[in-house]
Backbone as a chain_set.jsonl record, in Angstrom:
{"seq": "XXXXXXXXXXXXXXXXXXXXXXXXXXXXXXXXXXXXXXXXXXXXXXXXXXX", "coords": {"N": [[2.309, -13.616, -11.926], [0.208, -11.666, -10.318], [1.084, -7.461, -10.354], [0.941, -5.577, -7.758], [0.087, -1.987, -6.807], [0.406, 0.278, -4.125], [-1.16, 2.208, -2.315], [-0.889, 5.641, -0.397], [-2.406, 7.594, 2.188], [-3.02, 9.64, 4.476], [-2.94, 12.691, 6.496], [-1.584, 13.765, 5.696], [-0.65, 14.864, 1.567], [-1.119, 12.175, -1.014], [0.107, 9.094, -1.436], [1.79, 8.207, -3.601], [2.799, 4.556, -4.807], [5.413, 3.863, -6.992], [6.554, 2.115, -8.282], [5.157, -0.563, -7.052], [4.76, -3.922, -6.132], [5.38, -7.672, -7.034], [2.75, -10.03, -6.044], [0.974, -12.525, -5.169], [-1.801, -13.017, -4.379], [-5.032, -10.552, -3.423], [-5.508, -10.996, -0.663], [-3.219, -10.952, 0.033], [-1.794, -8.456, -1.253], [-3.421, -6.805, 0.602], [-2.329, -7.222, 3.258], [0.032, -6.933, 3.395], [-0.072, -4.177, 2.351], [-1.318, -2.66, 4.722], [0.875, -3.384, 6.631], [2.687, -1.51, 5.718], [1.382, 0.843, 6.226], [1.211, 0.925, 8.667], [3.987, 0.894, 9.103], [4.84, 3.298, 8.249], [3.432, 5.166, 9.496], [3.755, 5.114, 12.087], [1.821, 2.464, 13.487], [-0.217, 4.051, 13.478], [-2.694, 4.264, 11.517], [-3.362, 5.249, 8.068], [-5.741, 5.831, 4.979], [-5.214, 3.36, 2.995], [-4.63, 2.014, 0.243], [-5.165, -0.164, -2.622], [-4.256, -1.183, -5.705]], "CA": [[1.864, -13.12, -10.639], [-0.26, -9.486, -10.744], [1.79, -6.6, -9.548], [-0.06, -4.502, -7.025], [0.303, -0.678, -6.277], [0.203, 0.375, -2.143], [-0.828, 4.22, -2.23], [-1.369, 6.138, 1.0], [-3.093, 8.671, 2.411], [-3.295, 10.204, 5.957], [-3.46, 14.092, 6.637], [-0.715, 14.557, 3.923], [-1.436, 14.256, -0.069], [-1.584, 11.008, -1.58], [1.631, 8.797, -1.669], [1.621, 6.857, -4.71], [3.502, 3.63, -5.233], [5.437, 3.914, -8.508], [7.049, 0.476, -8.496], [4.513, -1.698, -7.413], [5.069, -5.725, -5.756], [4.73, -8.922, -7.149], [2.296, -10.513, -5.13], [0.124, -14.045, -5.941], [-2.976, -12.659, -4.303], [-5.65, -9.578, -3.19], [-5.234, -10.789, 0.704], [-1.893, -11.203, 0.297], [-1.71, -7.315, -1.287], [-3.927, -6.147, 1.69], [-2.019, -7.453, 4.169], [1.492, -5.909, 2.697], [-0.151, -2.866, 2.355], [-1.197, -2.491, 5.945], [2.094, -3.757, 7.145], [3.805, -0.63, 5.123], [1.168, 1.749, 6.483], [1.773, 0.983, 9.92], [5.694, 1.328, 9.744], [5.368, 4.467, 7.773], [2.609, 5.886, 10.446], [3.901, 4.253, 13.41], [1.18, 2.188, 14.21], [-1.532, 4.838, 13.017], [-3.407, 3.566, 9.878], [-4.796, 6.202, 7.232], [-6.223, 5.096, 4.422], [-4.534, 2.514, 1.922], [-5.517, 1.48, -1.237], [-3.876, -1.134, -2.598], [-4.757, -1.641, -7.18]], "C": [[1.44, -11.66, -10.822], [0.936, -9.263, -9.702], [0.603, -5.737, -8.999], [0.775, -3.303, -6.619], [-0.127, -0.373, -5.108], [-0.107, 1.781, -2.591], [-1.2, 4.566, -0.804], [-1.878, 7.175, 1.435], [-3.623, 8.877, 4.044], [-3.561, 11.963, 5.48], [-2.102, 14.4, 5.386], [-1.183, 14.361, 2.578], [-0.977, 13.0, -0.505], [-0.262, 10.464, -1.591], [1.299, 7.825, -2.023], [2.598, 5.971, -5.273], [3.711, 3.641, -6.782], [6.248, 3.29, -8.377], [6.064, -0.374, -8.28], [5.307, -2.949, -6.594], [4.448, -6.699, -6.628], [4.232, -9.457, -5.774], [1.192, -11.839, -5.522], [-0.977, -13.249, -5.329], [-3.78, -11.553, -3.917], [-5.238, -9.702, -1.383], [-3.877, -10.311, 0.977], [-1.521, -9.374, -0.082], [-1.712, -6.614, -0.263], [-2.569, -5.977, 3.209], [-0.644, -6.774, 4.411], [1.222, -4.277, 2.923], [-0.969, -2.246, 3.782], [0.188, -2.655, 6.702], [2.75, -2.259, 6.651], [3.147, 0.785, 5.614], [1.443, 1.614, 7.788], [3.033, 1.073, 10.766], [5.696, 2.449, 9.267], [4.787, 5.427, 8.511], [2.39, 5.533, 11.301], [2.761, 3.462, 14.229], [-0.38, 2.774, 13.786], [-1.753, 4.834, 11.589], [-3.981, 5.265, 9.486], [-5.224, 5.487, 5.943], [-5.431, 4.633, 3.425], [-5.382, 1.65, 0.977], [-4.623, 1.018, -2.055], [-4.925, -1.425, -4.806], [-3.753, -2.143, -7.898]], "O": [[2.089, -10.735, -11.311], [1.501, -9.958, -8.857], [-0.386, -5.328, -9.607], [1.917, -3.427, -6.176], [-1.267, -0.793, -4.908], [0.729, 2.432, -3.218], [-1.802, 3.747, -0.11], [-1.622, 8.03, 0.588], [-4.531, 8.245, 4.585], [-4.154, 12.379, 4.485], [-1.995, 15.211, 4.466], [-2.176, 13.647, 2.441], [0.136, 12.932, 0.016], [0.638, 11.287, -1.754], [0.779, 6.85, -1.479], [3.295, 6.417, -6.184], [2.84, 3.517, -7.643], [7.241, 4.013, -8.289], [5.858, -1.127, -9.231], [6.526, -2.834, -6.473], [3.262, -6.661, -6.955], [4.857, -9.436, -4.714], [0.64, -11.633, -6.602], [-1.17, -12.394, -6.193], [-2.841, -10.77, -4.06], [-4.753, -8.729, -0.807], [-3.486, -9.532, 1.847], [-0.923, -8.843, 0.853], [-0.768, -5.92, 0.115], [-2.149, -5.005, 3.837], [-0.312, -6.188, 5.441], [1.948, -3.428, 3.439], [-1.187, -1.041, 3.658], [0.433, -1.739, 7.487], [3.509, -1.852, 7.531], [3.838, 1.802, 5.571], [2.184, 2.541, 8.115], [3.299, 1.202, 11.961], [6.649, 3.078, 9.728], [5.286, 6.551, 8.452], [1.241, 5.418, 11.729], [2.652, 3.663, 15.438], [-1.423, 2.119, 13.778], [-1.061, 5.34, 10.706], [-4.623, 6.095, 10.13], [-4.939, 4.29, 5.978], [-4.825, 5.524, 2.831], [-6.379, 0.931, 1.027], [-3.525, 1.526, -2.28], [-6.092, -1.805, -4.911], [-3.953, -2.542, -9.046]]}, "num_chains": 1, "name": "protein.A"}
């Protein structure tokens, strides 16, 4: 199963996943890594980039 990296980025500097998820697919990444920006920025998305 790839491991994917979540990083984040709003008005602060870059917050880079250094563990990583197993995850079976790219939606399945996406969808994780929205879910983790919206509890960590209540709701308010900045940008996530998920490799």
């Amino acid at each position: 199963m790839p491991r994917y990296d979540v990083h984040l980025r709003s008005k602060a500097p870059l917050m880079r996943d250094r563990e990583g998820v197993d995850l079976p697919d790219p939606m399945t990444a996406q969808g994780a890594a929205d879910k983790v920006a919206s509890e960590l920025h209540g709701g308010l998305l900045g940008t996530v980039a998920v490799t």
